[in-house]
Coordinates of C-alpha atoms and ligand atoms in Angstrom, one line a residue:
M1 CA -23.4 -127.4 -90.7
Q2 CA -24.5 -127.4 -93.5
T3 CA -26.4 -131.1 -93.3
T4 CA -28.1 -129.3 -90.5
Q5 CA -29.7 -126.7 -92.7
I6 CA -30.3 -129.7 -95.9
F7 CA -32.8 -131.5 -92.5
K8 CA -34.2 -128.5 -92.0
I9 CA -35.3 -127.7 -95.3
L10 CA -36.4 -131.6 -96.0
A11 CA -38.6 -131.3 -92.5
L12 CA -39.9 -128.0 -94.0
L13 CA -41.1 -129.5 -97.1
V14 CA -42.8 -132.9 -95.2
L15 CA -44.4 -130.4 -93.1
L16 CA -45.3 -128.1 -96.5
I17 CA -46.5 -131.1 -98.4
G18 CA -48.5 -132.5 -95.5
G19 CA -50.0 -129.8 -94.5
E20 CA -51.6 -130.0 -97.5
T21 CA -53.3 -133.1 -97.3
Q22 CA -53.5 -134.7 -94.3
A23 CA -53.8 -132.5 -90.4
S24 CA -51.0 -129.9 -88.3
T25 CA -51.0 -129.3 -85.6
Y26 CA -50.0 -125.0 -84.6
I27 CA -49.5 -123.6 -81.1
V28 CA -51.2 -120.0 -81.0
K29 CA -49.1 -117.2 -80.6
P30 CA -50.4 -114.0 -78.4
S31 CA -52.9 -112.0 -80.2
E32 CA -53.9 -114.6 -82.8
T33 CA -57.4 -114.8 -83.6
F34 CA -59.4 -117.9 -85.2
Y35 CA -59.8 -115.8 -88.4
S36 CA -56.4 -115.2 -88.8
I37 CA -54.6 -118.4 -88.7
A38 CA -58.1 -119.8 -90.7
K39 CA -57.0 -117.3 -93.5
R40 CA -52.8 -117.5 -93.0
Y41 CA -53.7 -121.9 -93.3
G42 CA -56.1 -121.0 -96.2
V43 CA -58.8 -123.3 -94.6
D44 CA -62.4 -122.1 -93.4
V45 CA -62.9 -120.2 -90.0
N46 CA -66.2 -122.4 -88.7
Q47 CA -64.9 -126.2 -90.1
L48 CA -61.6 -124.4 -88.2
M49 CA -63.5 -124.2 -85.1
K50 CA -65.2 -126.7 -85.4
V51 CA -62.8 -129.8 -86.0
N52 CA -61.3 -128.1 -82.7
N53 CA -64.2 -128.1 -80.7
F54 CA -64.8 -124.9 -80.3
R55 CA -68.3 -122.5 -80.1
D56 CA -67.0 -119.8 -79.1
A57 CA -64.3 -118.2 -81.4
R58 CA -63.8 -115.5 -77.9
T59 CA -61.7 -118.6 -76.2
L60 CA -59.0 -118.5 -78.5
R61 CA -56.1 -118.2 -76.0
A62 CA -52.5 -117.9 -76.8
G63 CA -50.3 -121.2 -76.6
Q64 CA -53.2 -123.9 -77.4
R65 CA -53.1 -126.0 -79.6
L66 CA -54.9 -126.0 -82.7
S67 CA -55.2 -128.8 -85.4
I68 CA -55.6 -127.3 -89.0
P69 CA -57.9 -128.6 -91.7
S70 CA -56.2 -129.8 -95.0
S71 CA -56.8 -127.0 -97.5
K72 CA -57.1 -129.1 -99.9
S73 CA -60.4 -130.4 -98.3
T74 CA -61.9 -127.0 -97.1
S75 CA -60.4 -125.0 -100.8
S76 CA -62.0 -128.1 -102.4
S77 CA -65.7 -127.4 -100.9
K78 CA -65.4 -123.9 -101.3
K79 CA -65.1 -124.2 -105.1
A80 CA -68.1 -127.2 -105.1
F81 CA -70.2 -124.1 -103.7
K82 CA -74.1 -125.1 -102.8
P83 CA -76.3 -122.6 -102.3
T84 CA -78.9 -123.7 -99.0
K85 CA -81.7 -126.3 -100.1
K86 CA -85.1 -124.4 -99.9
S87 CA -88.0 -126.3 -98.4
L88 CA -90.7 -124.7 -101.3
R89 CA -90.7 -126.2 -104.3
I90 CA -91.9 -124.1 -107.0
V91 CA -93.3 -124.5 -110.1
L92 CA -93.2 -122.8 -113.6
D93 CA -95.1 -122.1 -116.1
A94 CA -93.9 -120.9 -119.5
G95 CA -97.9 -120.2 -121.0
H96 CA -98.9 -121.3 -124.3
G97 CA -96.9 -123.3 -126.8
G98 CA -96.7 -125.4 -129.8
K99 CA -99.9 -125.1 -132.2
D100 CA -101.5 -122.2 -129.0
K101 CA -98.0 -119.6 -130.0
G102 CA -100.7 -117.5 -127.3
A103 CA -100.6 -113.7 -128.9
C104 CA -98.7 -113.0 -132.0
W105 CA -97.6 -109.3 -132.9
H106 CA -95.3 -108.0 -135.7
G107 CA -93.3 -111.1 -135.6
V108 CA -93.3 -112.4 -131.7
R109 CA -94.6 -115.0 -130.4
E110 CA -95.7 -114.7 -126.6
S111 CA -94.9 -118.6 -126.4
D112 CA -90.8 -118.1 -127.4
L113 CA -91.5 -115.0 -125.0
N114 CA -92.6 -117.4 -122.2
L115 CA -90.0 -119.0 -122.3
R116 CA -87.1 -117.2 -122.3
V117 CA -88.7 -115.4 -119.2
V118 CA -89.1 -118.9 -117.4
S119 CA -85.7 -120.6 -118.7
R120 CA -84.3 -117.2 -116.6
V121 CA -86.6 -117.7 -113.7
Q122 CA -85.8 -121.4 -113.1
A123 CA -81.8 -120.6 -113.0
R124 CA -82.3 -118.2 -110.3
L125 CA -84.1 -120.3 -108.9
E126 CA -82.1 -123.1 -109.0
A127 CA -78.9 -121.1 -107.8
R128 CA -80.2 -119.0 -105.0
G129 CA -81.0 -123.5 -103.8
Y130 CA -84.9 -124.0 -105.0
D131 CA -86.5 -127.1 -106.4
V132 CA -87.6 -126.4 -109.7
T133 CA -90.3 -128.3 -111.7
M134 CA -91.1 -126.2 -115.7
T135 CA -94.4 -127.8 -116.9
R136 CA -92.5 -127.4 -120.2
T137 CA -89.1 -126.8 -121.5
S138 CA -89.1 -126.8 -125.4
D139 CA -91.9 -125.5 -127.6
V140 CA -94.6 -127.9 -127.0
F141 CA -98.6 -128.2 -126.8
I142 CA -99.4 -128.8 -123.2
S143 CA -103.4 -128.8 -121.7
L144 CA -104.7 -126.1 -119.0
A145 CA -105.8 -129.3 -116.4
K146 CA -102.3 -131.2 -117.5
R147 CA -100.4 -127.4 -116.8
A148 CA -102.2 -127.6 -113.0
K149 CA -101.9 -131.2 -112.2
F150 CA -97.7 -130.3 -112.5
G151 CA -99.0 -127.7 -109.2
N152 CA -100.7 -130.4 -107.0
R153 CA -97.7 -133.4 -107.5
Y154 CA -95.9 -131.6 -104.4
R155 CA -97.1 -130.5 -101.2
N156 CA -94.8 -127.9 -100.4
S157 CA -95.6 -125.6 -103.7
I158 CA -95.8 -122.6 -105.8
F159 CA -97.4 -122.7 -109.2
V160 CA -95.4 -119.1 -111.0
S161 CA -97.3 -119.3 -114.7
V162 CA -95.7 -117.1 -117.0
H163 CA -97.2 -115.1 -120.2
F164 CA -97.3 -111.7 -122.3
N165 CA -100.6 -109.5 -123.1
A166 CA -101.6 -108.3 -126.2
S167 CA -105.3 -106.0 -126.3
S168 CA -107.3 -105.1 -129.6
D169 CA -106.6 -101.2 -127.8
T170 CA -102.7 -100.9 -129.1
R171 CA -102.8 -97.7 -126.6
V172 CA -103.0 -100.6 -123.1
H173 CA -99.7 -101.0 -121.3
G174 CA -98.2 -101.9 -118.7
A175 CA -97.8 -105.4 -116.4
E176 CA -100.0 -107.0 -113.7
T177 CA -100.1 -110.7 -111.8
F178 CA -103.5 -112.9 -111.5
Y179 CA -104.3 -115.0 -108.9
A180 CA -107.9 -117.0 -108.1
G181 CA -107.6 -115.5 -104.7
G182 CA -106.3 -117.1 -100.5
K183 CA -104.5 -115.4 -98.3
E184 CA -101.3 -117.0 -100.3
G185 CA -102.9 -116.5 -103.7
Y186 CA -102.6 -112.8 -102.8
Y187 CA -99.7 -112.5 -100.9
L188 CA -97.7 -114.0 -104.2
A189 CA -99.3 -112.4 -107.6
S190 CA -98.3 -108.6 -104.7
S191 CA -95.0 -109.6 -104.1
I192 CA -93.9 -110.7 -108.2
Q193 CA -96.3 -107.4 -109.5
S194 CA -94.8 -104.6 -107.0
E195 CA -91.1 -105.8 -107.7
L196 CA -91.4 -106.1 -111.9
V197 CA -93.9 -102.5 -111.1
K198 CA -90.2 -101.7 -109.7
K199 CA -87.2 -103.2 -111.7
L200 CA -89.1 -102.8 -115.2
K201 CA -90.7 -99.5 -115.3
V202 CA -93.3 -100.6 -116.2
V203 CA -97.3 -99.4 -115.9
N204 CA -98.9 -101.2 -112.5
R205 CA -101.5 -102.8 -113.0
G206 CA -102.0 -104.3 -109.9
A207 CA -102.3 -108.1 -107.9
R208 CA -106.1 -109.0 -110.1
I209 CA -108.2 -111.9 -109.0
A210 CA -109.0 -113.8 -112.0
K211 CA -110.7 -117.4 -112.6
F212 CA -107.8 -118.8 -114.9
T213 CA -107.6 -122.7 -115.4
V214 CA -104.2 -122.9 -114.2
L215 CA -105.1 -121.0 -111.7
T216 CA -107.9 -122.4 -110.1
A217 CA -107.4 -126.1 -110.7
T218 CA -104.7 -125.7 -108.2
R219 CA -104.1 -126.2 -105.0
C220 CA -101.4 -124.2 -104.3
P221 CA -100.6 -120.6 -104.0
A222 CA -101.0 -119.6 -107.8
V223 CA -100.5 -117.1 -109.7
L224 CA -100.4 -116.2 -112.9
V225 CA -97.8 -112.7 -114.9
E226 CA -98.4 -110.9 -117.4
C227 CA -94.8 -109.3 -118.0
G228 CA -96.5 -106.4 -120.5
F229 CA -98.0 -106.1 -123.6
I230 CA -96.9 -107.3 -126.6
S231 CA -99.7 -105.5 -128.6
N232 CA -98.3 -102.8 -127.2
S233 CA -95.6 -101.9 -130.0
W234 CA -93.7 -99.4 -127.8
E235 CA -93.5 -101.9 -124.8
R236 CA -93.2 -104.4 -128.1
E237 CA -89.7 -103.4 -128.3
R238 CA -88.9 -103.6 -124.8
C239 CA -90.3 -107.0 -124.2
K240 CA -88.1 -108.4 -127.2
T241 CA -85.0 -107.3 -125.9
S242 CA -82.8 -110.3 -123.2
N243 CA -82.1 -107.6 -121.1
Y244 CA -86.1 -107.4 -120.2
Q245 CA -86.5 -110.5 -120.6
S246 CA -84.1 -111.0 -117.6
T247 CA -85.2 -108.1 -115.5
A248 CA -89.2 -109.6 -115.5
A249 CA -87.1 -112.6 -114.3
Q250 CA -85.0 -111.0 -112.1
A251 CA -88.3 -109.5 -110.3
I252 CA -90.4 -113.1 -110.6
V253 CA -87.6 -113.8 -108.8
A254 CA -86.8 -111.5 -106.2
G255 CA -91.1 -111.7 -105.7
I256 CA -91.3 -115.4 -104.7
E257 CA -88.5 -115.0 -101.9
R258 CA -89.6 -112.2 -100.4
Y259 CA -93.4 -115.0 -101.2
D260 CA -91.3 -117.9 -99.0
R261 CA -89.8 -115.1 -96.0
S262 CA -92.8 -114.6 -95.6
F263 CA -94.9 -117.8 -95.5
Ligands
ZN301 ZN1 -100.2 -115.5 -122.6

């Protein structure tokens, strides 16, 4: 009696150890579903259906034999979650840099703020499966023509230049997004602009046409985003915070995603 018990335990152990590394067989009990079986074995529902050649989960019946894939392979694939690869490439351009600091007000340099926002945009886009190209990732000077060339390297891309604004009239504040023309440029600019206004709760200065070099020399849809005025003391204090920079990045990404869903 005791020996049979030991054998039973040993057999169970073999099953348990074996189940982790190789596929095992399971007989479906009444009222069980792919979901309940997958959950019990800690495997992916889709993979469970796939290895058993099921297309419709509703066709599962009690008494059927199922191969249970190794939980090891499914859990490791779960850990290394990869987003669906997007076909659109985003060329991100942090305005100014190096000897060109852009607008400078009370120790706040536009070139620094631009880079901080762009890095956050990059991280968010890559997490969503987008390929991202950066015109600069550090405090270096790059000519406008060279920046535009980045946008012309790829077949399916958009170009997004990030800036902060300044005006001699220090009362002026708000966000605006420029594009050079065209239906796609307009849509990209207005998508980003409306997300900026909604998320940052700033004055809406609109999506506007401008003939900036980075916009006119790029062949793909291109926009230049002005996230806020650092010449306005109230807005400058907001722009300096990492919270504002993160929210601006979120808004830019939301605008890009909205554009990507439409074109
Ligand atoms: Zn600028």
